[in-house]
Tab-separated table of C-alpha atoms in Angstrom:
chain	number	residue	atom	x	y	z
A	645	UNK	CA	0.000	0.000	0.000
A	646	UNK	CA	0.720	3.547	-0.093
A	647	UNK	CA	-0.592	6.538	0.855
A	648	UNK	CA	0.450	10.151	-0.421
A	649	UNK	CA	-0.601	13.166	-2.028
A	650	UNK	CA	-0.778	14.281	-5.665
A	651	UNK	CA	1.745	16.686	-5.398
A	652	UNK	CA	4.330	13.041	-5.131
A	653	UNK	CA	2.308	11.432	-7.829
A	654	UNK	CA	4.856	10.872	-10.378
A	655	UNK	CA	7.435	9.192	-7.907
A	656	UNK	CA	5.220	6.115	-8.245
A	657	UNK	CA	4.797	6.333	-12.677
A	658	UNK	CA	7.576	3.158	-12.845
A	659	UNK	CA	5.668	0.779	-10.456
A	660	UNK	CA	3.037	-0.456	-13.195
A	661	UNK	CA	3.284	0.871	-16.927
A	662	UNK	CA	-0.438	2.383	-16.512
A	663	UNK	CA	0.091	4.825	-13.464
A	664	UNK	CA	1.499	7.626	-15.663
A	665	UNK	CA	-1.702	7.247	-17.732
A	666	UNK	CA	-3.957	6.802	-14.745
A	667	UNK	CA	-2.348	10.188	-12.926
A	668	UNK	CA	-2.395	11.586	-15.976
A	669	UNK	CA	-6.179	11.393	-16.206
A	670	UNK	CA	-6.563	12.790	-12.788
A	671	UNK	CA	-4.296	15.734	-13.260
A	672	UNK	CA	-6.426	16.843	-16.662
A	673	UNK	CA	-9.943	15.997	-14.841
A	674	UNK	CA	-12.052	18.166	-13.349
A	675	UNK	CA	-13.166	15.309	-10.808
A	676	UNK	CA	-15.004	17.889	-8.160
A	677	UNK	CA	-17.372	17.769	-11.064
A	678	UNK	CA	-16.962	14.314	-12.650
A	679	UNK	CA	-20.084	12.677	-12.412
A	680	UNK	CA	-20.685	9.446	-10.217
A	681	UNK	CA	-20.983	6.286	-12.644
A	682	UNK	CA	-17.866	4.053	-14.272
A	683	UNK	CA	-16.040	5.026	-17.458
A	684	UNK	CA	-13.344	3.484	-19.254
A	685	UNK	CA	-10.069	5.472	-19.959
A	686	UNK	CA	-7.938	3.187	-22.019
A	687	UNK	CA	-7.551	-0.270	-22.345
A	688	UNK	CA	-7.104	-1.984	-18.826
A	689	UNK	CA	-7.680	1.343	-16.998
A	690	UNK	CA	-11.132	2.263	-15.610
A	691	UNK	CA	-12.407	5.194	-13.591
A	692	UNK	CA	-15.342	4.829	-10.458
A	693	UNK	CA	-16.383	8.174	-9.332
A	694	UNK	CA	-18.203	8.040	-6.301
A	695	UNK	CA	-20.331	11.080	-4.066
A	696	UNK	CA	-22.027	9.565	-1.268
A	697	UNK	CA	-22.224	9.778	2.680
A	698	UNK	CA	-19.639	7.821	4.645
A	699	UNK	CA	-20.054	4.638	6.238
A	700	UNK	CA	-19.628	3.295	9.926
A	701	UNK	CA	-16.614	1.200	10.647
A	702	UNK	CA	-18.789	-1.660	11.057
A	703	UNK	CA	-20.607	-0.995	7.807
A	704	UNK	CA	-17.272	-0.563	5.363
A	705	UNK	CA	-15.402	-3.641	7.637
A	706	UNK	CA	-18.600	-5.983	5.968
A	707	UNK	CA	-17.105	-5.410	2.879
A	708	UNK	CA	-13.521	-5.851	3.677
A	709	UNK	CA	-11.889	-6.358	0.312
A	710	UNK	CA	-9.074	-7.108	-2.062
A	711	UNK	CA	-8.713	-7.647	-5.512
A	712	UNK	CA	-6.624	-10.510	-7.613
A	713	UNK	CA	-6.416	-8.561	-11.210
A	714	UNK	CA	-6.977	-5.009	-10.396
A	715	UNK	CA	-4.518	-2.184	-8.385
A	716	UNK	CA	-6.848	0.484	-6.696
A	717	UNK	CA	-6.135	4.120	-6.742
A	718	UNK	CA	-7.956	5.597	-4.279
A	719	UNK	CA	-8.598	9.556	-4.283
A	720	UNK	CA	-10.526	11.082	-1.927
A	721	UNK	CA	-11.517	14.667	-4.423
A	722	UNK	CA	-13.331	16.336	-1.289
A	723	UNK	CA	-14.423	14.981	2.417
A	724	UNK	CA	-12.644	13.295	5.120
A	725	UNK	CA	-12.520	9.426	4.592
A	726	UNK	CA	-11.016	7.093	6.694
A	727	UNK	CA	-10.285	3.757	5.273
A	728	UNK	CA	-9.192	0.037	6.782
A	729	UNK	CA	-6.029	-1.810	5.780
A	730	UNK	CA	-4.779	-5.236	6.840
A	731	UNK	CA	-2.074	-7.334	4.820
A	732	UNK	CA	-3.626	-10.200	2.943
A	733	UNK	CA	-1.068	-12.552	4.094
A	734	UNK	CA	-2.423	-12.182	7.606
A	735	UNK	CA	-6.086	-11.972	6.884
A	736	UNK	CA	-7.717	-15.975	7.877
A	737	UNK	CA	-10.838	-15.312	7.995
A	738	UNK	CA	-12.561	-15.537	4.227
A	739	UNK	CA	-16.060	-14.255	4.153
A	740	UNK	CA	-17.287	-15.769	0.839
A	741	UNK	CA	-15.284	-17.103	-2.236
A	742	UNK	CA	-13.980	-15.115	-5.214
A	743	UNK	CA	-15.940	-13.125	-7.231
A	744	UNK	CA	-14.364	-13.095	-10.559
A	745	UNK	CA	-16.983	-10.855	-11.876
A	746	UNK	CA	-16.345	-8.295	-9.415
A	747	UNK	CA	-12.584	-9.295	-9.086
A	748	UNK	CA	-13.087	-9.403	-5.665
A	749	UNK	CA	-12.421	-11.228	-2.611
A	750	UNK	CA	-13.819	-10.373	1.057
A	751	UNK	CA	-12.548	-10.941	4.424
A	752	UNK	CA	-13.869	-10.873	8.199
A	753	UNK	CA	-10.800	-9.856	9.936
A	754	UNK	CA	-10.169	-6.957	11.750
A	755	UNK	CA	-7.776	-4.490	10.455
A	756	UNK	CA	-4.002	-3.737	11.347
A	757	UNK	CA	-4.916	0.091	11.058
A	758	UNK	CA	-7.447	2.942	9.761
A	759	UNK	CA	-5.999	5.719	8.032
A	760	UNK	CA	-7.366	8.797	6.672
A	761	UNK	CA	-7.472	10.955	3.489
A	762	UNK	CA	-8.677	13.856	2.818
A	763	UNK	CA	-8.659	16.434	-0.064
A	764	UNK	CA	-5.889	15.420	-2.745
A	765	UNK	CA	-4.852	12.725	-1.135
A	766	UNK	CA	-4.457	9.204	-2.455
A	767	UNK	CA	-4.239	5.636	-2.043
A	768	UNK	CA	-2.776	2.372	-4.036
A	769	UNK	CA	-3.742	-0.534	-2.956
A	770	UNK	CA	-2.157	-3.588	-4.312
A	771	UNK	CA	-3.590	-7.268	-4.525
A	772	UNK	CA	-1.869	-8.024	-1.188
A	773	UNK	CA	-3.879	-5.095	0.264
A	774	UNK	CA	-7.053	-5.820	2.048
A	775	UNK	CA	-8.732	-2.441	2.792
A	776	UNK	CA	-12.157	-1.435	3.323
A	777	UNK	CA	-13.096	2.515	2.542
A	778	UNK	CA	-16.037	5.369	2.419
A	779	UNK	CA	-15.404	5.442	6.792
A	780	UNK	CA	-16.413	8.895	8.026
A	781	UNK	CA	-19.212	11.573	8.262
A	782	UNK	CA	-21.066	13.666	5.695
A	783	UNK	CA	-20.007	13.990	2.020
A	784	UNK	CA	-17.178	11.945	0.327
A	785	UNK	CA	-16.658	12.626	-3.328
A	786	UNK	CA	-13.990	9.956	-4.516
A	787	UNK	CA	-12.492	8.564	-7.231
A	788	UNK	CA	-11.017	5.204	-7.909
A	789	UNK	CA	-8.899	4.122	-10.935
A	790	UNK	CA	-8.890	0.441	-11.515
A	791	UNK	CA	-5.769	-0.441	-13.091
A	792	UNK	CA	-5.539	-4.157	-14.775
A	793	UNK	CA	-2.629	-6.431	-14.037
């Protein structure tokens, strides 16, 4: 996992050949004003945005997921959201199988920690990253950048 700020962005451009791409989109995006639904930007590379009220702990920990073909960028565009993280290699507890649909894969285990992000701030979760997000009060506009493996 990380966790940092747009400003840093481009530090992380070598870890997959699509992050350029994917920050790229961000940077020339007016996502304050992108409207909530799923869009494609290129091949392997697909934007969430996502405006909605945050969740209890209890409520974003039922979903406590990670994903086998997909990295997550995670970009909280306005609000305070906390998320869940918890290494997969520690998480015993499955809750369900695999969704290959969905690429997704849930757990029941508590987290190692909660973090938060607020305005410009992002996260990338990796297939060994179980996290669980949308924690926190009032508005969160986010975005989320799926980027195949």
């Amino acid at each position: 996992m990380i966790i940092d700020t747009l400003n840093n962005a481009s530090k992380y451009y070598s870890l997959h050949p699509s992050f350029a791409k994917a920050f790229e989109y961000i940077n020339q995006n007016d996502l304050a004003n992108l409207a909530d639904g799923v869009s494609e930007i290129s091949e392997g590379l697909k934007v969430i945005a996502n405006t909605a009220n945050g969740k209890t702990k209890e409520a974003s920990l039922a979903k406590f997921e990670c994903h086998d073909k997909n990295i997550d960028i995670q970009l909280c565009v306005k609000g305070l959201e906390t998320m869940a993280w918890k290494p997969r290699e520690k998480c015993v507890i499955p809750n369900g199988d695999y969704n290959p649909e969905k690429d997704v894969r849930f757990f029941s285990d508590a987290p190692d920690m909660f973090f938060q992000l607020t305005d410009g701030q992002f996260a990338i979760f990796f297939p060994e990253d179980v996290h669980a997000p949308m924690i926190g009060e009032g508005e969160i506009k986010k975005v989320v950048i799926k980027v195949k493996i």
